[in-house]
């Protein structure tokens, strides 16, 4: 598949967006009974001590190495951070969440209340460690392991649009187009809770992922409409503009016919 763009630029955008999101108001790690979950949530001081600990620095270093196209060096750092966070935070009988904002925290505690299960919400680094591990594994072409890492990140951060989009990207790599569309749709819904600094980028990323899947599923009109929605939010987005030109060529040549996989088209890894 020829979709995925050069990683240097993509990882630069990814690192910036993740750092912005991590700097958003963070929750304080706290166990609350499910029946009191939403009432007990409150913001923690920012930045938190978690931002400055050794594990957070490992994650940041791993992201920098991925940006420098050194995923093999990044992977052990991310893996070490995952192991340490699991030791520190995982508790029997308690649902662990990793949140980047108070809004996400309230959503997770509400989810725990619905399940009548105690929950503890931590800052963004626990989930980000798994996500970084998955990102490095994709670069190393270890897709099944990357899928597992992203799934673990999503269990910790089920309303994180960035994580959901990257999981949809895995489905696209494996040409599971319906699953990819559904995952990107989840990412679009979750983007309503995204921090303001990254809300537009995460929303448009989800829309582009849905559109790409729609092309492969044969619905060019739906794909076009999704890219137009993305451009309404970000008129300068080159990826959606290029993809719209590609869709127009397909429609002129053979309307309603599914695009063959061999067609040249814009490449995208993440945004």
PDB file of C-alpha atoms in Angstrom:
ATOM      1  CA  UNK A   1       0.000   0.000   0.000  1.00  0.00           C
ATOM      2  CA  UNK A   2       1.410   3.390  -0.966  1.00  0.00           C
ATOM      3  CA  UNK A   3      -0.436   5.542   1.505  1.00  0.00           C
ATOM      4  CA  UNK A   4       2.007   6.335   4.258  1.00  0.00           C
ATOM      5  CA  UNK A   5       4.178   9.432   4.125  1.00  0.00           C
ATOM      6  CA  UNK A   6       7.796   9.933   5.131  1.00  0.00           C
ATOM      7  CA  UNK A   7       8.095   9.609   8.863  1.00  0.00           C
ATOM      8  CA  UNK A   8      10.287  12.585   9.686  1.00  0.00           C
ATOM      9  CA  UNK A   9       7.611  15.188   9.048  1.00  0.00           C
ATOM     10  CA  UNK A  10       4.833  12.983  10.409  1.00  0.00           C
ATOM     11  CA  UNK A  11       6.653  12.221  13.643  1.00  0.00           C
ATOM     12  CA  UNK A  12       7.480  15.871  14.139  1.00  0.00           C
ATOM     13  CA  UNK A  13       3.793  16.704  14.019  1.00  0.00           C
ATOM     14  CA  UNK A  14       3.006  13.744  16.253  1.00  0.00           C
ATOM     15  CA  UNK A  15       5.567  14.693  18.885  1.00  0.00           C
ATOM     16  CA  UNK A  16       4.322  18.276  18.979  1.00  0.00           C
ATOM     17  CA  UNK A  17       0.686  17.238  19.323  1.00  0.00           C
ATOM     18  CA  UNK A  18       1.452  14.711  22.047  1.00  0.00           C
ATOM     19  CA  UNK A  19       3.472  17.235  24.024  1.00  0.00           C
ATOM     20  CA  UNK A  20       0.695  19.799  23.744  1.00  0.00           C
ATOM     21  CA  UNK A  21      -1.846  17.257  24.909  1.00  0.00           C
ATOM     22  CA  UNK A  22       0.341  16.106  27.782  1.00  0.00           C
ATOM     23  CA  UNK A  23       0.614  19.692  28.981  1.00  0.00           C
ATOM     24  CA  UNK A  24      -3.158  20.023  29.263  1.00  0.00           C
ATOM     25  CA  UNK A  25      -4.770  20.058  32.708  1.00  0.00           C
ATOM     26  CA  UNK A  26      -4.185  16.636  34.189  1.00  0.00           C
ATOM     27  CA  UNK A  27      -6.145  14.589  36.712  1.00  0.00           C
ATOM     28  CA  UNK A  28      -4.823  13.566  40.055  1.00  0.00           C
ATOM     29  CA  UNK A  29      -4.432   9.821  40.489  1.00  0.00           C
ATOM     30  CA  UNK A  30      -7.190   8.763  42.829  1.00  0.00           C
ATOM     31  CA  UNK A  31      -9.320   5.757  43.701  1.00  0.00           C
ATOM     32  CA  UNK A  32     -12.991   6.531  44.108  1.00  0.00           C
ATOM     33  CA  UNK A  33     -15.986   4.276  44.654  1.00  0.00           C
ATOM     34  CA  UNK A  34     -17.969   3.889  41.465  1.00  0.00           C
ATOM     35  CA  UNK A  35     -21.031   5.499  43.027  1.00  0.00           C
ATOM     36  CA  UNK A  36     -19.000   8.621  43.873  1.00  0.00           C
ATOM     37  CA  UNK A  37     -16.855   8.694  40.769  1.00  0.00           C
ATOM     38  CA  UNK A  38     -18.072  11.767  38.945  1.00  0.00           C
ATOM     39  CA  UNK A  39     -18.598  13.774  42.113  1.00  0.00           C
ATOM     40  CA  UNK A  40     -15.068  13.102  43.348  1.00  0.00           C
ATOM     41  CA  UNK A  41     -13.112  14.110  40.265  1.00  0.00           C
ATOM     42  CA  UNK A  42     -11.078  17.289  40.517  1.00  0.00           C
ATOM     43  CA  UNK A  43      -8.127  18.785  38.657  1.00  0.00           C
ATOM     44  CA  UNK A  44      -4.595  18.357  39.878  1.00  0.00           C
ATOM     45  CA  UNK A  45      -1.944  21.064  39.884  1.00  0.00           C
ATOM     46  CA  UNK A  46      -0.127  21.369  36.564  1.00  0.00           C
ATOM     47  CA  UNK A  47       2.514  20.447  35.767  1.00  0.00           C
ATOM     48  CA  UNK A  48       2.379  17.304  37.891  1.00  0.00           C
ATOM     49  CA  UNK A  49       5.334  15.451  39.382  1.00  0.00           C
ATOM     50  CA  UNK A  50       4.610  12.712  36.856  1.00  0.00           C
ATOM     51  CA  UNK A  51       5.763  15.022  34.055  1.00  0.00           C
ATOM     52  CA  UNK A  52       9.277  15.133  35.471  1.00  0.00           C
ATOM     53  CA  UNK A  53       9.863  11.552  36.558  1.00  0.00           C
ATOM     54  CA  UNK A  54      12.275   9.145  34.895  1.00  0.00           C
ATOM     55  CA  UNK A  55       9.566   7.269  33.035  1.00  0.00           C
ATOM     56  CA  UNK A  56       8.162  10.408  31.438  1.00  0.00           C
ATOM     57  CA  UNK A  57      11.675  11.292  30.310  1.00  0.00           C
ATOM     58  CA  UNK A  58      12.048   7.811  28.793  1.00  0.00           C
ATOM     59  CA  UNK A  59       8.855   8.304  26.829  1.00  0.00           C
ATOM     60  CA  UNK A  60       9.953  11.726  25.595  1.00  0.00           C
ATOM     61  CA  UNK A  61      13.343  10.343  24.603  1.00  0.00           C
ATOM     62  CA  UNK A  62      11.678   7.468  22.767  1.00  0.00           C
ATOM     63  CA  UNK A  63       9.452   9.881  20.845  1.00  0.00           C
ATOM     64  CA  UNK A  64      12.485  11.948  19.887  1.00  0.00           C
ATOM     65  CA  UNK A  65      14.259   8.826  18.630  1.00  0.00           C
ATOM     66  CA  UNK A  66      11.225   7.855  16.568  1.00  0.00           C
ATOM     67  CA  UNK A  67      11.256  11.326  15.057  1.00  0.00           C
ATOM     68  CA  UNK A  68      14.939  10.792  14.243  1.00  0.00           C
ATOM     69  CA  UNK A  69      14.034   7.515  12.497  1.00  0.00           C
ATOM     70  CA  UNK A  70      15.626   5.361  15.184  1.00  0.00           C
ATOM     71  CA  UNK A  71      12.712   3.141  16.261  1.00  0.00           C
ATOM     72  CA  UNK A  72      14.983   0.278  17.305  1.00  0.00           C
ATOM     73  CA  UNK A  73      16.566   2.568  19.905  1.00  0.00           C
ATOM     74  CA  UNK A  74      13.216   4.021  20.933  1.00  0.00           C
ATOM     75  CA  UNK A  75      11.478   0.709  21.545  1.00  0.00           C
ATOM     76  CA  UNK A  76      13.376  -0.457  24.673  1.00  0.00           C
ATOM     77  CA  UNK A  77      12.866   2.935  26.318  1.00  0.00           C
ATOM     78  CA  UNK A  78       9.124   2.782  25.732  1.00  0.00           C
ATOM     79  CA  UNK A  79       9.004  -0.830  26.887  1.00  0.00           C
ATOM     80  CA  UNK A  80      10.866   0.019  30.085  1.00  0.00           C
ATOM     81  CA  UNK A  81       8.451   2.862  30.786  1.00  0.00           C
ATOM     82  CA  UNK A  82       5.498   0.514  30.266  1.00  0.00           C
ATOM     83  CA  UNK A  83       6.906  -2.015  32.728  1.00  0.00           C
ATOM     84  CA  UNK A  84       7.552   0.633  35.366  1.00  0.00           C
ATOM     85  CA  UNK A  85       4.124   2.231  34.999  1.00  0.00           C
ATOM     86  CA  UNK A  86       2.463  -1.175  35.263  1.00  0.00           C
ATOM     87  CA  UNK A  87       4.304  -1.831  38.526  1.00  0.00           C
ATOM     88  CA  UNK A  88       3.476   1.603  39.867  1.00  0.00           C
ATOM     89  CA  UNK A  89      -0.164   1.970  38.900  1.00  0.00           C
ATOM     90  CA  UNK A  90      -1.876  -1.351  38.231  1.00  0.00           C
ATOM     91  CA  UNK A  91      -4.045  -2.564  41.126  1.00  0.00           C
ATOM     92  CA  UNK A  92      -6.249  -5.616  41.440  1.00  0.00           C
ATOM     93  CA  UNK A  93      -9.953  -4.827  41.332  1.00  0.00           C
ATOM     94  CA  UNK A  94      -9.386  -1.238  40.232  1.00  0.00           C
ATOM     95  CA  UNK A  95      -9.805   0.041  36.677  1.00  0.00           C
ATOM     96  CA  UNK A  96      -6.776   2.107  35.654  1.00  0.00           C
ATOM     97  CA  UNK A  97      -7.188   5.038  33.297  1.00  0.00           C
ATOM     98  CA  UNK A  98      -4.680   7.453  31.778  1.00  0.00           C
ATOM     99  CA  UNK A  99      -6.100  10.895  31.059  1.00  0.00           C
ATOM    100  CA  UNK A 100      -4.791  14.106  29.554  1.00  0.00           C
ATOM    101  CA  UNK A 101      -7.563  16.425  30.785  1.00  0.00           C
ATOM    102  CA  UNK A 102     -10.240  16.881  33.414  1.00  0.00           C
ATOM    103  CA  UNK A 103     -12.912  16.339  30.757  1.00  0.00           C
ATOM    104  CA  UNK A 104     -11.460  12.918  29.940  1.00  0.00           C
ATOM    105  CA  UNK A 105     -11.180  12.142  33.641  1.00  0.00           C
ATOM    106  CA  UNK A 106     -14.869  12.778  34.188  1.00  0.00           C
ATOM    107  CA  UNK A 107     -15.719  10.564  31.231  1.00  0.00           C
ATOM    108  CA  UNK A 108     -13.608   7.702  32.579  1.00  0.00           C
ATOM    109  CA  UNK A 109     -14.961   7.968  36.097  1.00  0.00           C
ATOM    110  CA  UNK A 110     -18.459   7.972  34.678  1.00  0.00           C
ATOM    111  CA  UNK A 111     -17.611   4.810  32.763  1.00  0.00           C
ATOM    112  CA  UNK A 112     -16.373   3.200  35.973  1.00  0.00           C
ATOM    113  CA  UNK A 113     -19.506   4.268  37.809  1.00  0.00           C
ATOM    114  CA  UNK A 114     -21.647   2.618  35.141  1.00  0.00           C
ATOM    115  CA  UNK A 115     -19.669  -0.592  35.635  1.00  0.00           C
ATOM    116  CA  UNK A 116     -19.931  -0.215  39.429  1.00  0.00           C
ATOM    117  CA  UNK A 117     -16.152  -0.638  39.690  1.00  0.00           C
ATOM    118  CA  UNK A 118     -13.593   1.499  41.561  1.00  0.00           C
ATOM    119  CA  UNK A 119     -11.317   3.466  39.263  1.00  0.00           C
ATOM    120  CA  UNK A 120      -8.035   5.302  39.474  1.00  0.00           C
ATOM    121  CA  UNK A 121      -7.190   7.968  36.912  1.00  0.00           C
ATOM    122  CA  UNK A 122      -3.556   8.852  36.239  1.00  0.00           C
ATOM    123  CA  UNK A 123      -1.949  11.459  34.028  1.00  0.00           C
ATOM    124  CA  UNK A 124      -1.242  10.914  30.320  1.00  0.00           C
ATOM    125  CA  UNK A 125       2.110   9.154  30.558  1.00  0.00           C
ATOM    126  CA  UNK A 126       0.900   5.616  31.321  1.00  0.00           C
ATOM    127  CA  UNK A 127      -1.136   5.457  28.122  1.00  0.00           C
ATOM    128  CA  UNK A 128       1.458   7.424  26.174  1.00  0.00           C
ATOM    129  CA  UNK A 129       4.128   4.841  27.037  1.00  0.00           C
ATOM    130  CA  UNK A 130       2.069   2.098  25.394  1.00  0.00           C
ATOM    131  CA  UNK A 131       1.268   4.354  22.444  1.00  0.00           C
ATOM    132  CA  UNK A 132       4.944   5.188  21.910  1.00  0.00           C
ATOM    133  CA  UNK A 133       5.801   1.502  22.057  1.00  0.00           C
ATOM    134  CA  UNK A 134       3.205   0.816  19.375  1.00  0.00           C
ATOM    135  CA  UNK A 135       4.450   3.642  17.176  1.00  0.00           C
ATOM    136  CA  UNK A 136       8.009   2.294  17.295  1.00  0.00           C
ATOM    137  CA  UNK A 137       6.771  -1.216  16.500  1.00  0.00           C
ATOM    138  CA  UNK A 138       4.952   0.038  13.404  1.00  0.00           C
ATOM    139  CA  UNK A 139       8.176   1.602  12.173  1.00  0.00           C
ATOM    140  CA  UNK A 140       9.876  -1.738  12.754  1.00  0.00           C
ATOM    141  CA  UNK A 141       7.123  -3.469  10.739  1.00  0.00           C
ATOM    142  CA  UNK A 142       6.050  -5.532  13.743  1.00  0.00           C
ATOM    143  CA  UNK A 143       2.374  -4.904  13.152  1.00  0.00           C
ATOM    144  CA  UNK A 144       0.752  -7.582  15.381  1.00  0.00           C
ATOM    145  CA  UNK A 145       2.792  -6.348  18.356  1.00  0.00           C
ATOM    146  CA  UNK A 146       1.960  -2.746  17.505  1.00  0.00           C
ATOM    147  CA  UNK A 147      -1.733  -3.624  17.479  1.00  0.00           C
ATOM    148  CA  UNK A 148      -1.438  -5.062  20.987  1.00  0.00           C
ATOM    149  CA  UNK A 149       0.365  -1.960  22.243  1.00  0.00           C
ATOM    150  CA  UNK A 150      -2.248   0.394  20.796  1.00  0.00           C
ATOM    151  CA  UNK A 151      -5.046  -1.752  22.223  1.00  0.00           C
ATOM    152  CA  UNK A 152      -3.415  -1.469  25.658  1.00  0.00           C
ATOM    153  CA  UNK A 153      -3.167   2.315  25.266  1.00  0.00           C
ATOM    154  CA  UNK A 154      -6.844   2.495  24.319  1.00  0.00           C
ATOM    155  CA  UNK A 155      -7.878   0.419  27.341  1.00  0.00           C
ATOM    156  CA  UNK A 156      -6.171   3.043  29.483  1.00  0.00           C
ATOM    157  CA  UNK A 157      -7.414   6.001  27.427  1.00  0.00           C
ATOM    158  CA  UNK A 158     -10.606   4.918  25.634  1.00  0.00           C
ATOM    159  CA  UNK A 159     -11.517   8.507  24.706  1.00  0.00           C
ATOM    160  CA  UNK A 160      -8.120   9.474  23.302  1.00  0.00           C
ATOM    161  CA  UNK A 161      -8.729  10.342  19.662  1.00  0.00           C
ATOM    162  CA  UNK A 162      -5.040  10.139  18.737  1.00  0.00           C
ATOM    163  CA  UNK A 163      -4.763   6.570  19.992  1.00  0.00           C
ATOM    164  CA  UNK A 164      -7.967   5.497  18.280  1.00  0.00           C
ATOM    165  CA  UNK A 165      -6.807   6.961  14.971  1.00  0.00           C
ATOM    166  CA  UNK A 166      -3.509   5.149  15.132  1.00  0.00           C
ATOM    167  CA  UNK A 167      -5.378   1.914  15.816  1.00  0.00           C
ATOM    168  CA  UNK A 168      -7.532   2.623  12.763  1.00  0.00           C
ATOM    169  CA  UNK A 169      -4.310   3.080  10.851  1.00  0.00           C
ATOM    170  CA  UNK A 170      -3.298  -0.469  11.802  1.00  0.00           C
ATOM    171  CA  UNK A 171      -6.560  -1.767  10.355  1.00  0.00           C
ATOM    172  CA  UNK A 172      -5.817   0.196   7.179  1.00  0.00           C
ATOM    173  CA  UNK A 173      -2.348  -1.327   6.943  1.00  0.00           C
ATOM    174  CA  UNK A 174      -3.988  -4.732   7.142  1.00  0.00           C
ATOM    175  CA  UNK A 175      -6.662  -3.652   4.622  1.00  0.00           C
ATOM    176  CA  UNK A 176      -9.490  -4.231   7.082  1.00  0.00           C
ATOM    177  CA  UNK A 177     -11.398  -1.299   5.662  1.00  0.00           C
ATOM    178  CA  UNK A 178     -14.675  -1.603   7.553  1.00  0.00           C
ATOM    179  CA  UNK A 179     -12.840  -2.021  10.856  1.00  0.00           C
ATOM    180  CA  UNK A 180     -10.626   0.929   9.948  1.00  0.00           C
ATOM    181  CA  UNK A 181     -13.635   3.120   9.185  1.00  0.00           C
ATOM    182  CA  UNK A 182     -15.319   2.161  12.455  1.00  0.00           C
ATOM    183  CA  UNK A 183     -12.189   2.894  14.480  1.00  0.00           C
ATOM    184  CA  UNK A 184     -11.685   6.280  12.845  1.00  0.00           C
ATOM    185  CA  UNK A 185     -15.347   7.035  13.532  1.00  0.00           C
ATOM    186  CA  UNK A 186     -14.675   6.314  17.214  1.00  0.00           C
ATOM    187  CA  UNK A 187     -11.701   8.673  16.980  1.00  0.00           C
ATOM    188  CA  UNK A 188     -13.927  11.364  15.499  1.00  0.00           C
ATOM    189  CA  UNK A 189     -16.430  11.009  18.330  1.00  0.00           C
ATOM    190  CA  UNK A 190     -13.644  11.041  20.920  1.00  0.00           C
ATOM    191  CA  UNK A 191     -12.176  14.225  19.437  1.00  0.00           C
ATOM    192  CA  UNK A 192     -15.020  16.112  21.085  1.00  0.00           C
ATOM    193  CA  UNK A 193     -13.090  15.558  24.339  1.00  0.00           C
ATOM    194  CA  UNK A 194      -9.661  16.377  22.894  1.00  0.00           C
ATOM    195  CA  UNK A 195      -7.725  19.285  24.444  1.00  0.00           C
ATOM    196  CA  UNK A 196      -8.297  22.511  22.552  1.00  0.00           C
ATOM    197  CA  UNK A 197      -4.653  22.629  21.417  1.00  0.00           C
ATOM    198  CA  UNK A 198      -5.087  19.449  19.364  1.00  0.00           C
ATOM    199  CA  UNK A 199      -8.838  19.253  18.772  1.00  0.00           C
ATOM    200  CA  UNK A 200      -8.702  20.377  15.142  1.00  0.00           C
ATOM    201  CA  UNK A 201      -5.754  18.164  14.193  1.00  0.00           C
ATOM    202  CA  UNK A 202      -7.284  15.103  15.850  1.00  0.00           C
ATOM    203  CA  UNK A 203     -10.703  15.762  14.324  1.00  0.00           C
ATOM    204  CA  UNK A 204      -9.338  16.177  10.806  1.00  0.00           C
ATOM    205  CA  UNK A 205      -7.089  13.123  11.195  1.00  0.00           C
ATOM    206  CA  UNK A 206     -10.123  11.006  12.035  1.00  0.00           C
ATOM    207  CA  UNK A 207     -12.088  12.446   9.106  1.00  0.00           C
ATOM    208  CA  UNK A 208      -9.265  11.674   6.680  1.00  0.00           C
ATOM    209  CA  UNK A 209      -9.000   8.127   7.988  1.00  0.00           C
ATOM    210  CA  UNK A 210     -12.726   7.592   7.510  1.00  0.00           C
ATOM    211  CA  UNK A 211     -12.492   9.045   4.006  1.00  0.00           C
ATOM    212  CA  UNK A 212      -9.615   6.788   3.032  1.00  0.00           C
ATOM    213  CA  UNK A 213     -11.580   3.742   4.141  1.00  0.00           C
ATOM    214  CA  UNK A 214     -14.646   4.929   2.233  1.00  0.00           C
ATOM    215  CA  UNK A 215     -12.624   5.082  -0.987  1.00  0.00           C
ATOM    216  CA  UNK A 216     -11.483   1.509  -0.472  1.00  0.00           C
ATOM    217  CA  UNK A 217     -15.054   0.475   0.338  1.00  0.00           C
ATOM    218  CA  UNK A 218     -16.224   2.051  -2.913  1.00  0.00           C
ATOM    219  CA  UNK A 219     -18.169   5.081  -1.666  1.00  0.00           C
ATOM    220  CA  UNK A 220     -16.370   7.959  -3.341  1.00  0.00           C
ATOM    221  CA  UNK A 221     -19.118  10.489  -2.633  1.00  0.00           C
ATOM    222  CA  UNK A 222     -18.936   9.790   1.104  1.00  0.00           C
ATOM    223  CA  UNK A 223     -15.144  10.030   1.005  1.00  0.00           C
ATOM    224  CA  UNK A 224     -15.333  13.382  -0.774  1.00  0.00           C
ATOM    225  CA  UNK A 225     -17.790  14.739   1.789  1.00  0.00           C
ATOM    226  CA  UNK A 226     -15.518  13.697   4.660  1.00  0.00           C
ATOM    227  CA  UNK A 227     -12.504  15.451   3.141  1.00  0.00           C
ATOM    228  CA  UNK A 228     -14.605  18.546   2.609  1.00  0.00           C
ATOM    229  CA  UNK A 229     -15.513  18.476   6.302  1.00  0.00           C
ATOM    230  CA  UNK A 230     -11.818  18.245   7.146  1.00  0.00           C
ATOM    231  CA  UNK A 231     -10.998  21.194   4.894  1.00  0.00           C
ATOM    232  CA  UNK A 232     -13.758  23.258   6.460  1.00  0.00           C
ATOM    233  CA  UNK A 233     -11.878  22.897   9.752  1.00  0.00           C
ATOM    234  CA  UNK A 234      -8.380  23.175   8.269  1.00  0.00           C
ATOM    235  CA  UNK A 235      -8.448  24.805   4.806  1.00  0.00           C
ATOM    236  CA  UNK A 236      -4.678  24.466   4.385  1.00  0.00           C
ATOM    237  CA  UNK A 237      -4.549  20.683   4.814  1.00  0.00           C
ATOM    238  CA  UNK A 238      -2.582  19.384   1.840  1.00  0.00           C
ATOM    239  CA  UNK A 239      -3.490  15.745   2.435  1.00  0.00           C
ATOM    240  CA  UNK A 240      -7.232  16.251   2.035  1.00  0.00           C
ATOM    241  CA  UNK A 241      -6.707  18.482  -1.002  1.00  0.00           C
ATOM    242  CA  UNK A 242      -4.545  15.850  -2.693  1.00  0.00           C
ATOM    243  CA  UNK A 243      -6.954  13.080  -1.818  1.00  0.00           C
ATOM    244  CA  UNK A 244      -9.865  15.068  -3.256  1.00  0.00           C
ATOM    245  CA  UNK A 245      -8.002  15.376  -6.558  1.00  0.00           C
ATOM    246  CA  UNK A 246      -7.447  11.620  -6.509  1.00  0.00           C
ATOM    247  CA  UNK A 247     -11.150  10.990  -5.854  1.00  0.00           C
ATOM    248  CA  UNK A 248     -12.119  13.321  -8.707  1.00  0.00           C
ATOM    249  CA  UNK A 249      -9.905  11.363 -11.110  1.00  0.00           C
ATOM    250  CA  UNK A 250     -11.551   8.128 -10.030  1.00  0.00           C
ATOM    251  CA  UNK A 251     -15.032   9.580 -10.465  1.00  0.00           C
ATOM    252  CA  UNK A 252     -14.239  10.892 -13.939  1.00  0.00           C
ATOM    253  CA  UNK A 253     -12.863   7.562 -15.064  1.00  0.00           C
ATOM    254  CA  UNK A 254     -15.242   5.098 -13.427  1.00  0.00           C
ATOM    255  CA  UNK A 255     -17.867   6.534 -11.052  1.00  0.00           C
ATOM    256  CA  UNK A 256     -18.943   4.251  -8.201  1.00  0.00           C
ATOM    257  CA  UNK A 257     -16.167   1.747  -8.987  1.00  0.00           C
ATOM    258  CA  UNK A 258     -13.877   0.738  -6.157  1.00  0.00           C
ATOM    259  CA  UNK A 259     -10.359   2.095  -6.461  1.00  0.00           C
ATOM    260  CA  UNK A 260      -7.700  -0.567  -7.081  1.00  0.00           C
ATOM    261  CA  UNK A 261      -5.023  -0.836  -4.423  1.00  0.00           C
ATOM    262  CA  UNK A 262      -2.324  -0.112  -6.991  1.00  0.00           C
ATOM    263  CA  UNK A 263      -3.566   3.417  -7.676  1.00  0.00           C
ATOM    264  CA  UNK A 264      -1.113   6.178  -6.829  1.00  0.00           C
ATOM    265  CA  UNK A 265      -2.556   8.406  -4.153  1.00  0.00           C
ATOM    266  CA  UNK A 266      -1.447  10.685  -1.331  1.00  0.00           C
ATOM    267  CA  UNK A 267       0.527   9.034   1.430  1.00  0.00           C
ATOM    268  CA  UNK A 268      -0.202   9.479   5.100  1.00  0.00           C
ATOM    269  CA  UNK A 269       1.187   7.977   8.267  1.00  0.00           C
ATOM    270  CA  UNK A 270      -0.361  10.235  10.859  1.00  0.00           C
ATOM    271  CA  UNK A 271      -1.031  13.903  11.381  1.00  0.00           C
TER     272      UNK A 271
END
